[in-house]
Structures are given as C-alpha cells and as structure tokens.
Amino acid sequence: MRTARNDARLVLFAVFFASSAAFVGAVEPAKVEAIPASSQRPVVVQLDAAGIREQAAKVPRAHLPEGYEMSVAAAAPLVTHPIAGCVDDKGRLFLGDAVGVNWKKAELEANPPNRVLMLEDTDGDGSFDKSTVFADKMTFPQGAQWLNGSLFVASPPGIWKLTDTDGDGVADLREMIVSGFDYTGNAADVHGPFLHPNGRLYWCHGRKGFRVTDKAGRVVHEGASSGIWSAQPDGRDVQWHSLLAGDNPVEVDFTPQGDIIGVQNLYYSQPRGDTIVHWLYGGVYERPDQMKVIAGRPRTLEKMPVMYDFGHVAVSGSCFWKSYGGGERAPLQFLVTHFNTQRLVRMELTPHGSTYEARENEFLKLEDPDVHFTDVMEDADGSLLILNTGGWFRIGCPASLMAKPDVLGSVYRVRRTAATGIRSKAAWTTAYTPPASSAEALLGVLDSADPQARLRTLSHIAETDLRDAAVAARMRAMMDETLDAPLEHALLFAAKKTGAVNSAATLRSAPSTLALRRMLVSLSAGDAETTQQSISLARQHLDSPDDALARVALKLVVEQPAIDPAAVALLEDWLQEFSVPPARLRAVQRFCAASLGQSAAQRLVTAMLQHEAPQVRRAALETLAAQNLGVSNPAWLPALEKGLAEKGGPIPLLLDALKKLKTPNLDAQLQVIANDPDRPPALRLKALDAMHARTMTPEVFAMLQSLLTTGASAAARIQAATMLSSASLTSEQTAALTPALASVGPIELKELVSFVRKQKDAETARAMAVALAKNPALISQQESIYRTAFSSQPPELFEKIILPARRSAEAAIDAKKRLIGPLAEKAATHGNAAAGREHFEAGKGTCIACHKIGASGRPIGPDLSKIGAIRTERDLIESILFPSNTLARDYETHLIETSDGQTTLGVLRSHTAEGLLVVDMAGQEKNLPHEQIVSNTALTDSLMPMGLDATMTEQELLDLTAWLRSLK
C-alpha cells in the first residue's frame, strides 16, 4: 500500500533535484504517473565547477591494497540510489537508479517509481558530471547491458530493450523482449542481463515463480524455482541454463572460454550460505528445505557442486577484472561485492579439475555501515566502478535494519596509482573460441586429458542435442571413469538429453556399479517394454551395498506413474526376516517415505510397526514422524497404542509420529500421559501436543501454568502459552492464570492476548487489564490488538487502564531510541561476550526460542551463527529494541486461516504447488494445502516482538550484544 511517508520521499527527491545549486541546465524531473515512453522529456543534471568539487570531496575513508586509490565518480545530485549497471562503448555509464521507496509488486506496477540513468564524463577526468534520465517509469531496474546501440535492462517482470533513436539521451523505443518472471519487490527478482561471448543474453531470477511466454504468447517455460536464463537479443529461444532451489542468484560473468560464474544469496539455509557457483548447463541445484520447487526437473546429482561459500554476507555485484594482469597462467580475478559488509573481495580462480577453486582476498573495505555495495564493473581503462546504493533498501535485506532513504548512494572509482599492470583496454590474454562442431572434433576433445575442455564439449553436445552413434558410445564409456562432480553432471545430462542410454540392454552391459548408477540416472524414456525391463533391473539393486546406486534404483522405481507391485512384493518378503539387514531396511523405509500416500506403502508401514525387531519398528516411526501430509491408517493404531503402554513410557519419536497422524483415536491414552505429574514436563507437553483434541484437565492446567510462570525453557513457555490460549478454561482456572499476564514475555503475551477476548465476566476482564498494564512487554503488541481484545468489555478498561499504560510505554520507546547509540558504545567497551553466551543459552530475551547459533536454539528466525561478521553493535541493539522496523527477508509473519476455522501464525518455510509449509510460534511445522487456505495475510510485525529487552537487565543486554558481535 502506498503511504504518505513514501509520497513524501518522492516529493523530497523531486524538490532536491529541482532546487540543487550544484548544477546548471537541469530540467524538472518527469512526474511519476505513467506516460507513453515516446513522450518522456529529457531530465538532465549537469554539474558546474562547484558541483564537481563538492562531489570529489565526498570520498570516504577506504581500506585498499597499496598502490590503489579511490575517488567519487558520481554522487547526488547525479544519482540517487544506484543499483546496477554497465558501461557502453562510448564510456557512458548506465545505471538502474531507485528513488528510495520500498514498495511491493502491486505498488510498483501501479506507479513505477524508478528509472535508468545515463551518466557522462564530458571532460574525461574520470568523474561523471552529467546525468540524464534515459528511461523513467521502471519497476525495479537491476542491471544493464549495452549491445548494438540499445540498452537491455532487467526490470520485472522481464527483460527490456531500450533504444534512443534520436540521440536526445532518452529511450523513446521500449520493448519487453522476454516476460513472465514474477516478483515481489524485495530485490530477489530479475537481474542483468549479461552478454555471453556466444552472443546470447543471460540473466538471473529469484525464487518467485515464472510463466515465460514467447512473442506469440505461447507458454514456453513454467515453474517455481529460481534460475539462470538466456535468450537471443531479439527475445527468441528463451532457455533455462540452470534451475535452483535457493533464493536469489544475482549476477553472472563469463571466463575467456565461456564458463558461467555467478553469485547467489541463500544458496544454503540453516546456516545461511551466500556463494559463488560455476553454473553448469542443465544443472538443477538443490536446497533441502525447498526441494518441491525443483520437483520433476531432470536432476543428475543429489548434491550439485558449489565453488565457494562466503557465509552470511549478502553477495550483490560481480564481474571479472580482465585487465588485472599477471600473465597467461595467472588466476582469473573475479570481483564480488558484499551488500552487508561494505566489502569488495577479489577472488582468485584457479583451474581445479573440470571447474575452479577460489581463494578470497579482501580488496576494498569501508567502515560506514550505511554504505551498501550493489555492483562492480570494469571501465575501459581497467579501473573499477563500484556502486553504493546508500541506506534506502530494507525489504530484501537479510537482517533487520531501518530504511534510510535520506542516506543517498554514490559511484566510486578505484584505480592504480601507477600504470604498471593496467592495460589501456580491458582484455583477456586469450580469446573466446566457439566449441567444435563436427563429431570427429568432439570425440577428440572427449578423449583428451583436459577436464575443462571435456566439460564444455559435453555441455555443447547437450545444448545442440547432438545425436551421433560414436559420440554416444564414447559417453557410455565415460560412465566408468573417475570424474569430478561438475564433469559427472555434464556427462549425465548430455547422455540423458541425447538418448545415449535408451535400452535395458545398455544398462545390463554396464561394467561396474558406478557405470550402472550413472546409466540409470541418464536413462532416456523408451517404450513400455524398455521401461519395464529397466525397472526390473533397478529393482535388483534396491539393497545394493553401494548406497548411491540403491538410491538411484529406488528413484527410478518410485517415480513411475503406477506403483511397482513387484517392488512391493520384494520389500514385503524382506520384512518377513527377523533380522532385516540395514541396506534392506533403508530401502523399505525410503520406499515408504516416498510413497506413503499409496496403500501398498501403508501396508509396509503396518508390517514394520508389527515387526519383532526394535530397529524395524523405529524405522516405521521415523517414516511417520517425517511426513507432512497427515497420512493415517487404522491398521497402524494397535501397534502405536501398544507403544504408548510400554514399560518406561513412550519414546519421544512415537509422540512425534502420532502428532503427524492427526487422529483422535489415541487421545485418551495421550491424555493419561499428559496428566501424569511423575513424567518429565517435556514428555507431557509432547503428549498433549500430539492429541487431536486436547482436554484441559486440572493436571494439565497445573503443568501449563507452572511452565508459564516458573523458570522453564523459553520453548516450553511459548508452547504452554499457545496451548492455554486455545483452551476452554473454567472461571477458577482463568482467575489463577490472570496474574501471569503481568509478567509473561512478549511472545507468550502475543498468544495470551487472544485469551482476553473469550471473557464474559467484566470483573475478570478488569483484572486482566490491570495485569496487562503492568507487563513491561505491553508495547510489544500493536494498540489495535488490545483494543480488539477488550472491544466487548466496558470501554473504560481499555481507555483508562490499557491506553495510559501504552502511552507511558511509547514515551519510554522514544527515550529508548535515543539510547541506541550510547548502548552500542557500552556494548563495545563493557559487554562480556562469555556472559552473553550464558544469557542466550539460559533463554534471556527468549532469543533461543526462535534463533539458532551453532547447534543451540530453533530455526524459526534467521540463523545468528555468523551475525557478528555483518552487523555492528548499533545494528544488533537496534534489531533487539525495534525488531519490526524492518523484516528479514523470508521471515515475515503470516496469519493463515483455513477452512476448518483454524488460524496459524508463523513463518513460511516453503511455498509449493501443493501448499504452504509453515513454522508456527512453537517451532512446529504445519503443511497447509492450498485448497484449505481461506486467507493468508502477511503482517507488518516481525515474529520477533518488541519488548524483549524488558526481560533483561541493561548489563545482560550489553553482554548478549557483545557475544552476538563476536560471532564471525
């Protein structure tokens, strides 16, 4: 929703440009309302001598290697918030430039606020002095590529071709050559494009979903993954190069031989890993928590290779530094900017097998936390242009920081102080050579000892769908060779694409289990007889001692349209044995996990639950506890009931399995466990949580009340609050619980406020209001929450008790804002990191309830294991005191209502075609099918509520901050 605050920012920038005394000849910028591209008037900013001097004086203190210097190439008013760009053949710098608003998709489409700028250095001194709005009304321009007199720009929902036909500095022809890439406005959208030496344009797209159409309107690609894409410059022949389960691939560049090297944010999660990847043609890159977005794609390896993992830095721009020097055999120099750490790193890429290994060297570091690097590029003279977008951006930022649109961006130039090692023109020492085209030449490369050349040749075979008998035979022979992961992928994908393995006879001819596994992966679809013969062969290897072969064999068996009865019969026979060998038990368990919705798999689970061997019964429980579909079968209940009654009590794994079954049949037995005060509270909570319908017995109430009000763990307190908030309590229980409203923490309070709405007795409601008004965490919830909770009560309860307490708390908040700086200084000088670790593990501030650090905590919110490498003491203090000022990407709170009348408050872990996987406040995963979801509201509040600092002393806050800052 567009806000008055955002409107004010637009006006601010319009006034800034119109009134600046630092330029001459400026024209009032175009209004934000949509207008035809051809009617855009030139908007020019020209610096005079005073403006040039003022710009040059803005250079910050920089840490650079000896022999390099930094200057300001452009600053306000030439640019506002530069994002990404390119240099054309005339030395002009084209930039995507933001006006400083954090808008979502609907706002960006209704009123596109951003633009593309053209910067010129009219006097050739290395500093730009003229800026023209080349294209206005852009949604979110993140990249640029000059080619054949036109500028190609990635701006959602696709790739634009912008052409200035009359030379006035304005693109009067605007054409979207490729469309269909969804976006949200958090910067994990389309980036690029980038020109490959082969003449194709490549670009990156985040995990937002895509429905790509050609110029005739036909859908050519559709899916939910992120990816690396390419097309001809006229928009023809759109292809995916790699598809990814990770979040946000940002930029790519190309080696002299055409290899595609790029950076991606959140390739890994838990803990977060931002990476450099050698993107392989046909590669489908996994991430364990997002596998559904790549379901059905042609995967070759269970784990695709990654070149380098930075950890949590938020990689942004990247490029090769072509003129760095060093000779023909010197490492390639790959530059990467880090959005979070104010760093530009120089990565040395050295050939390693069929790919490269990377060594990190810090090249540039700024100390200003409001600097955020977004791109780097090499100018024609070998100097570097580095874009700083300033402080405006927040909705895609992976940590909670306030938006600061008043902190404007800039363009820095870094060059050597001496000419040695810098060429007059940026150039590689070797030129790009297109792949060989004849089968004879390709065979020669495949027989060579050069693994990189072999990989490129296999990629070329796959891209061109080359079908040649001799080449196919050579690929089959390679199946038995020792290959590194990139080369193995290239072989398997090329063989699958070209049908090099297409018969059961070929599979039977495999000389080793290694070759057989690879052939099964690369098997091309054949006729029904070939398919059945191949499945029959795979079935023989389900219990192979080679676990990789066993996994591939099972994948081939279970991915058929109909379940294989012969495989089921084989697995049933194995379960007749008293001692099932581990390899066979793994095969049964994996088959059931992959096919649990099928009756045949459910029969196998029944047999496992009834088995005499404990390890077999445990495997069945692990299978049930791991499911997210709520599959249940009456035949399982007797064995599960027996397990509940076993001497020593049920194992937690059994209770985890029962929770996933969602059946009321064992509620009575679970209630007995929950009522038993002699059992550990954690086990009683698990039993209560596994019940389909809970009964708030006196014993259960006493346990929950005790957990809520005594020194229980943060997770136990939150779970107790969640259960109490949804329970039907007696008047006596309500009265006993009311005093706790004065002392519970912010997360528990969020759950218990809903409990107030159920009260019909005015005196009880008054007592609750009095207790709430005393709670230090009262400010953690919005005023509207309390107003709604007391809406059915006498007005004075809210107006005279709650509201004055909130007003007092708000005044304290204003005072708290003024404390951020002093507290940050104290944390740096007087914080005790060792004590801070103890506070975290003890649950101070309830951080451990939602965050992981190493092996401690729960992964509801962002992993904090390396937070100190990217956040200062001030940032950390601010995030603890004011967590909802901005939300970490992918950790927004969602309120979801389902058709059965239930509501779920939590964080989306994955969004697939089947439904939403949500982690709720108690850390429990819930799979909500789309057809049951009535509404899904993204809340503006963080799941981490305000007021956590009220649960700590000042020294404890300083200690916790010091410890977080030490985590690097």
Tab-separated table of C-alpha atoms in Angstrom, residues 9 12-13 17 75-76 78-84 95-101 114-115 117 140-141 370 372 374 387-393 404-411:
chain	number	residue	atom	x	y	z
A	9	ARG	CA	10.006	10.752	-0.081
A	12	LEU	CA	11.653	15.190	-1.247
A	13	PHE	CA	13.701	13.882	-4.168
A	17	PHE	CA	16.735	17.754	-7.898
A	75	ALA	CA	27.143	11.283	-6.279
A	76	ALA	CA	23.977	13.307	-5.636
A	78	LEU	CA	23.713	12.964	-10.442
A	79	VAL	CA	22.466	9.751	-8.819
A	80	THR	CA	20.068	8.950	-6.018
A	81	HIS	CA	20.379	5.249	-5.168
A	82	PRO	CA	22.275	3.396	-7.917
A	83	ILE	CA	21.613	-0.341	-8.084
A	84	ALA	CA	23.398	-1.966	-11.042
A	95	LEU	CA	22.536	2.709	-14.062
A	96	GLY	CA	19.339	1.397	-12.604
A	97	ASP	CA	18.551	4.073	-10.014
A	98	ALA	CA	15.998	3.888	-7.194
A	99	VAL	CA	14.156	6.844	-5.691
A	100	GLY	CA	14.293	5.359	-2.194
A	101	VAL	CA	10.909	3.703	-1.669
A	114	ASN	CA	12.399	4.009	-10.501
A	115	ARG	CA	14.478	4.849	-13.559
A	117	LEU	CA	20.186	6.953	-15.714
A	140	PHE	CA	12.958	-2.212	-10.246
A	141	PRO	CA	15.843	-1.978	-12.773
A	370	ASP	CA	25.186	2.897	5.789
A	372	HIS	CA	25.741	-0.916	0.751
A	374	THR	CA	25.367	-3.442	-5.081
A	387	LEU	CA	28.057	1.184	-6.837
A	388	ASN	CA	26.872	2.116	-3.360
A	389	THR	CA	23.073	2.233	-3.187
A	390	GLY	CA	23.023	4.028	0.174
A	391	GLY	CA	20.671	3.313	3.042
A	392	TRP	CA	17.208	3.164	1.455
A	393	PHE	CA	16.741	-0.554	0.876
A	404	LYS	CA	17.275	5.354	5.498
A	405	PRO	CA	16.261	6.954	2.206
A	406	ASP	CA	17.985	10.162	3.230
A	407	VAL	CA	21.336	8.341	3.019
A	408	LEU	CA	21.977	8.710	-0.714
A	409	GLY	CA	24.131	6.465	-2.832
A	410	SER	CA	27.183	7.068	-4.990
A	411	VAL	CA	29.558	5.597	-7.548
